[in-house]
Coordinates of C-alpha atoms in Angstrom, one line a residue:
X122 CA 0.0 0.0 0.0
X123 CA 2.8 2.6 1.1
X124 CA 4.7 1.8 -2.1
X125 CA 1.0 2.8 -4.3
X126 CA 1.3 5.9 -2.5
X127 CA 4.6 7.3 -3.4
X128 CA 4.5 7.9 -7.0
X129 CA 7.5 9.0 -8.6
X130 CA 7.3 13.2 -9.7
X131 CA 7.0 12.7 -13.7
X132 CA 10.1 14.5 -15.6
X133 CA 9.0 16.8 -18.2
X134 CA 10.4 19.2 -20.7
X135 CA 13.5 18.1 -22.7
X136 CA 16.7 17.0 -21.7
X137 CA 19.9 19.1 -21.9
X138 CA 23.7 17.3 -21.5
X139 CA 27.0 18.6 -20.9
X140 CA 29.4 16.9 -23.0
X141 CA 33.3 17.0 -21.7
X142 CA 36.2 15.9 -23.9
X143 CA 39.9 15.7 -22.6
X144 CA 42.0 18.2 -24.3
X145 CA 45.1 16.8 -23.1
X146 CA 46.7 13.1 -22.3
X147 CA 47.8 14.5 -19.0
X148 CA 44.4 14.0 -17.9
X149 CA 44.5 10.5 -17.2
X150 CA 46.4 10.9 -14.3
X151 CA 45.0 15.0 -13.2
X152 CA 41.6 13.7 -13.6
X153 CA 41.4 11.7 -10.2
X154 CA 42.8 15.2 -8.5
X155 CA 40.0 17.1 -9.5
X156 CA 42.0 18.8 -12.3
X157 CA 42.0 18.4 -16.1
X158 CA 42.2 20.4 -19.6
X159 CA 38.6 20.2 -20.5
X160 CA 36.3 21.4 -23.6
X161 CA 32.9 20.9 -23.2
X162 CA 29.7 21.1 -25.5
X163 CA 25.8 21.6 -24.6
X164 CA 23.6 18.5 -26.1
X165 CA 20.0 19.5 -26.4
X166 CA 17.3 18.0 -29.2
X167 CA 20.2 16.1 -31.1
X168 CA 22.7 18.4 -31.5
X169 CA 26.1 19.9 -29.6
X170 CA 26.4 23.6 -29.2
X171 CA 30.1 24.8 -28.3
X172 CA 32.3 27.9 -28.4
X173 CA 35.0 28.8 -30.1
X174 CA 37.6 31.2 -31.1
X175 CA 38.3 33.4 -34.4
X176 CA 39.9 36.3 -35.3
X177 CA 36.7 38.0 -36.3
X178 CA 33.4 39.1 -34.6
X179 CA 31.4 36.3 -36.1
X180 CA 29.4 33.8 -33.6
X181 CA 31.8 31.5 -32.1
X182 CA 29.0 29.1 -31.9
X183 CA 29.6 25.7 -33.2
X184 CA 26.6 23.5 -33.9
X185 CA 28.1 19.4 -34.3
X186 CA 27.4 16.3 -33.7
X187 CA 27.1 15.5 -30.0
X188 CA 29.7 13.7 -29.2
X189 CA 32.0 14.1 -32.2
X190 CA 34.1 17.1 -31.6
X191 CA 37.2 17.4 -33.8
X192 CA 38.3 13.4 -33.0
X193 CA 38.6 14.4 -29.3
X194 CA 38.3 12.0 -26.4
X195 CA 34.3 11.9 -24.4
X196 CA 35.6 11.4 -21.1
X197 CA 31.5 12.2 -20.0
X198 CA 28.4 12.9 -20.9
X199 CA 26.2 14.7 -18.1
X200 CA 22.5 15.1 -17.7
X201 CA 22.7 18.6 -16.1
X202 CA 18.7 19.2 -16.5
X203 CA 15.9 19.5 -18.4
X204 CA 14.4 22.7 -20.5
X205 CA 11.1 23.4 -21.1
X206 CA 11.8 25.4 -23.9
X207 CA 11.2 23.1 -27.1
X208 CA 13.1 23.1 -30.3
X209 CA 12.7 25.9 -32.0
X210 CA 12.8 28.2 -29.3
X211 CA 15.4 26.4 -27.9
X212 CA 17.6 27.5 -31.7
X213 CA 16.1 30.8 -31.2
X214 CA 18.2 30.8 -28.2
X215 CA 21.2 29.5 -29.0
X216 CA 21.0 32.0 -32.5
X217 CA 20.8 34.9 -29.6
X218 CA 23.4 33.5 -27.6
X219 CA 25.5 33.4 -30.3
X220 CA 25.6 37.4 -30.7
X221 CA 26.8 37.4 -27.0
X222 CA 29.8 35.1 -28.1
X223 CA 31.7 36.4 -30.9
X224 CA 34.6 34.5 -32.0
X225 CA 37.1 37.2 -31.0
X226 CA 35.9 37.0 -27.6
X227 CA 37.2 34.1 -26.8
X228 CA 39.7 33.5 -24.0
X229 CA 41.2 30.7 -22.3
X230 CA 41.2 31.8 -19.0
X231 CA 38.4 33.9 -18.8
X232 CA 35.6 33.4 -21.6
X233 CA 36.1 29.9 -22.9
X234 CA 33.9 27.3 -24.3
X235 CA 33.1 25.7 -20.3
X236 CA 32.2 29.5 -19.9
X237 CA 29.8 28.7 -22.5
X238 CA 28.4 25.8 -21.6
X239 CA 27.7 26.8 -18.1
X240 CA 26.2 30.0 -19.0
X241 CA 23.4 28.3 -21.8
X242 CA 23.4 25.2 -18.9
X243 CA 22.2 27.9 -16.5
X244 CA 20.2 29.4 -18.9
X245 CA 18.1 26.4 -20.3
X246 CA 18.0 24.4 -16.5
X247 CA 18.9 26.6 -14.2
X248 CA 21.6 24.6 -13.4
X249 CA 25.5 25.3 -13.4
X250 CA 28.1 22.6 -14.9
X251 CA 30.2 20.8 -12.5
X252 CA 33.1 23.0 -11.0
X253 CA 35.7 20.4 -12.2
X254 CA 34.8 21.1 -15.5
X255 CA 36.7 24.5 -15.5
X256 CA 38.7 24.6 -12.3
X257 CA 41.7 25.2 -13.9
X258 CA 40.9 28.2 -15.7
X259 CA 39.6 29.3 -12.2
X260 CA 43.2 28.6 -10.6
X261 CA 45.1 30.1 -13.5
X262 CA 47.3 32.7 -10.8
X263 CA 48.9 29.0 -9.8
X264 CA 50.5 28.5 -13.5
X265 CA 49.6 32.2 -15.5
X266 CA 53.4 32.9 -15.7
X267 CA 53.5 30.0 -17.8
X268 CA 51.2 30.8 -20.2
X269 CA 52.2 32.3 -23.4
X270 CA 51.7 36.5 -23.8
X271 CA 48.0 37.8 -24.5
X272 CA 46.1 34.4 -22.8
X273 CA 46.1 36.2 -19.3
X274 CA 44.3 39.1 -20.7
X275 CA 40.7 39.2 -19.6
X276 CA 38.7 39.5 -23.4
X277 CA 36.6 42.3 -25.1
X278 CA 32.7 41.9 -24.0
X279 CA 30.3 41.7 -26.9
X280 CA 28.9 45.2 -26.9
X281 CA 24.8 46.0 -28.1
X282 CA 24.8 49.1 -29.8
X283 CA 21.8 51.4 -29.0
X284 CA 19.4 52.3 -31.9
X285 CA 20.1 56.2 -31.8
X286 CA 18.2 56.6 -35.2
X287 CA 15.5 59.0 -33.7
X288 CA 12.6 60.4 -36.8

């Protein structure tokens, strides 16, 4: 009788992943410290969403294949949530988010593509990615002397221009 009465809470909307590739062999062993090189993609309705870098102000959006990015390792795939937004306003979104991320706005320390996937993660669940994901970026003052000129700089911010035109 007692088992009748608890009903599991039905899961709606759609589900949205966080994908994490190793970037670097060294992660076997950093892995287990809590520390890794990480890139990381955001899986909703079929397809991976993920940010890179240019030397232009075009989006640094990439839409892939989940699970396929450039012959990378998966070392996980996370359910982070689910979004109730469904699939086209869920490309509406990502098309918006992509004016905020313009390829020359990319940094590795400071605006990078786990920057990305936590902000749409938060966006779409309300729900941040794992803090492992980007620790390091986070603890860059441990190795930022080693890095090579110009990746300690925090980026330019995508700026909205106003619509002055006034009739």
């Amino acid at each position: 009788m007692l088992c009748g009465m608890m009903r599991k809470k039905k899961k709606t909307g759609t589900p949205v992943y966080i994908n994490v590739y190793d970037l670097m062999p060294v992660n076997s062993f950093i892995y287990w410290f809590g520390l890794g090189f990480f890139h990381s993609g955001v899986q909703v309705y079929g397809v991976e969403y993920a940010f890179g870098g240019s030397d232009n102000s075009r989006p640094g959006i990439l839409k892939l294949e989940p699970k396929h990015f450039q012959g990378l390792q998966i070392r996980k795939s996370i359910l982070i949530g689910r979004t109730e937004m469904d699939e086209q306003e869920c490309r509406e979104f990502i098309k918006k988010m992509a004016k905020e991320y313009p390829g020359n706005s990319y940094n590795i320390i400071f605006r990078n593509c786990n920057h990305f996937a936590n902000d749409v993660s938060k966006r779409l669940t309300k729900k941040s990615i794992p803090g492992w994901i980007n620790r390091l970026a986070r603890l860059n003052f441990l190795y930022s002397c080693l890095l090579p000129d110009g990746w300690n700089e925090t980026p330019p911010r995508a700026v909205v221009a106003a619509n002055n035109n006034k009739k």
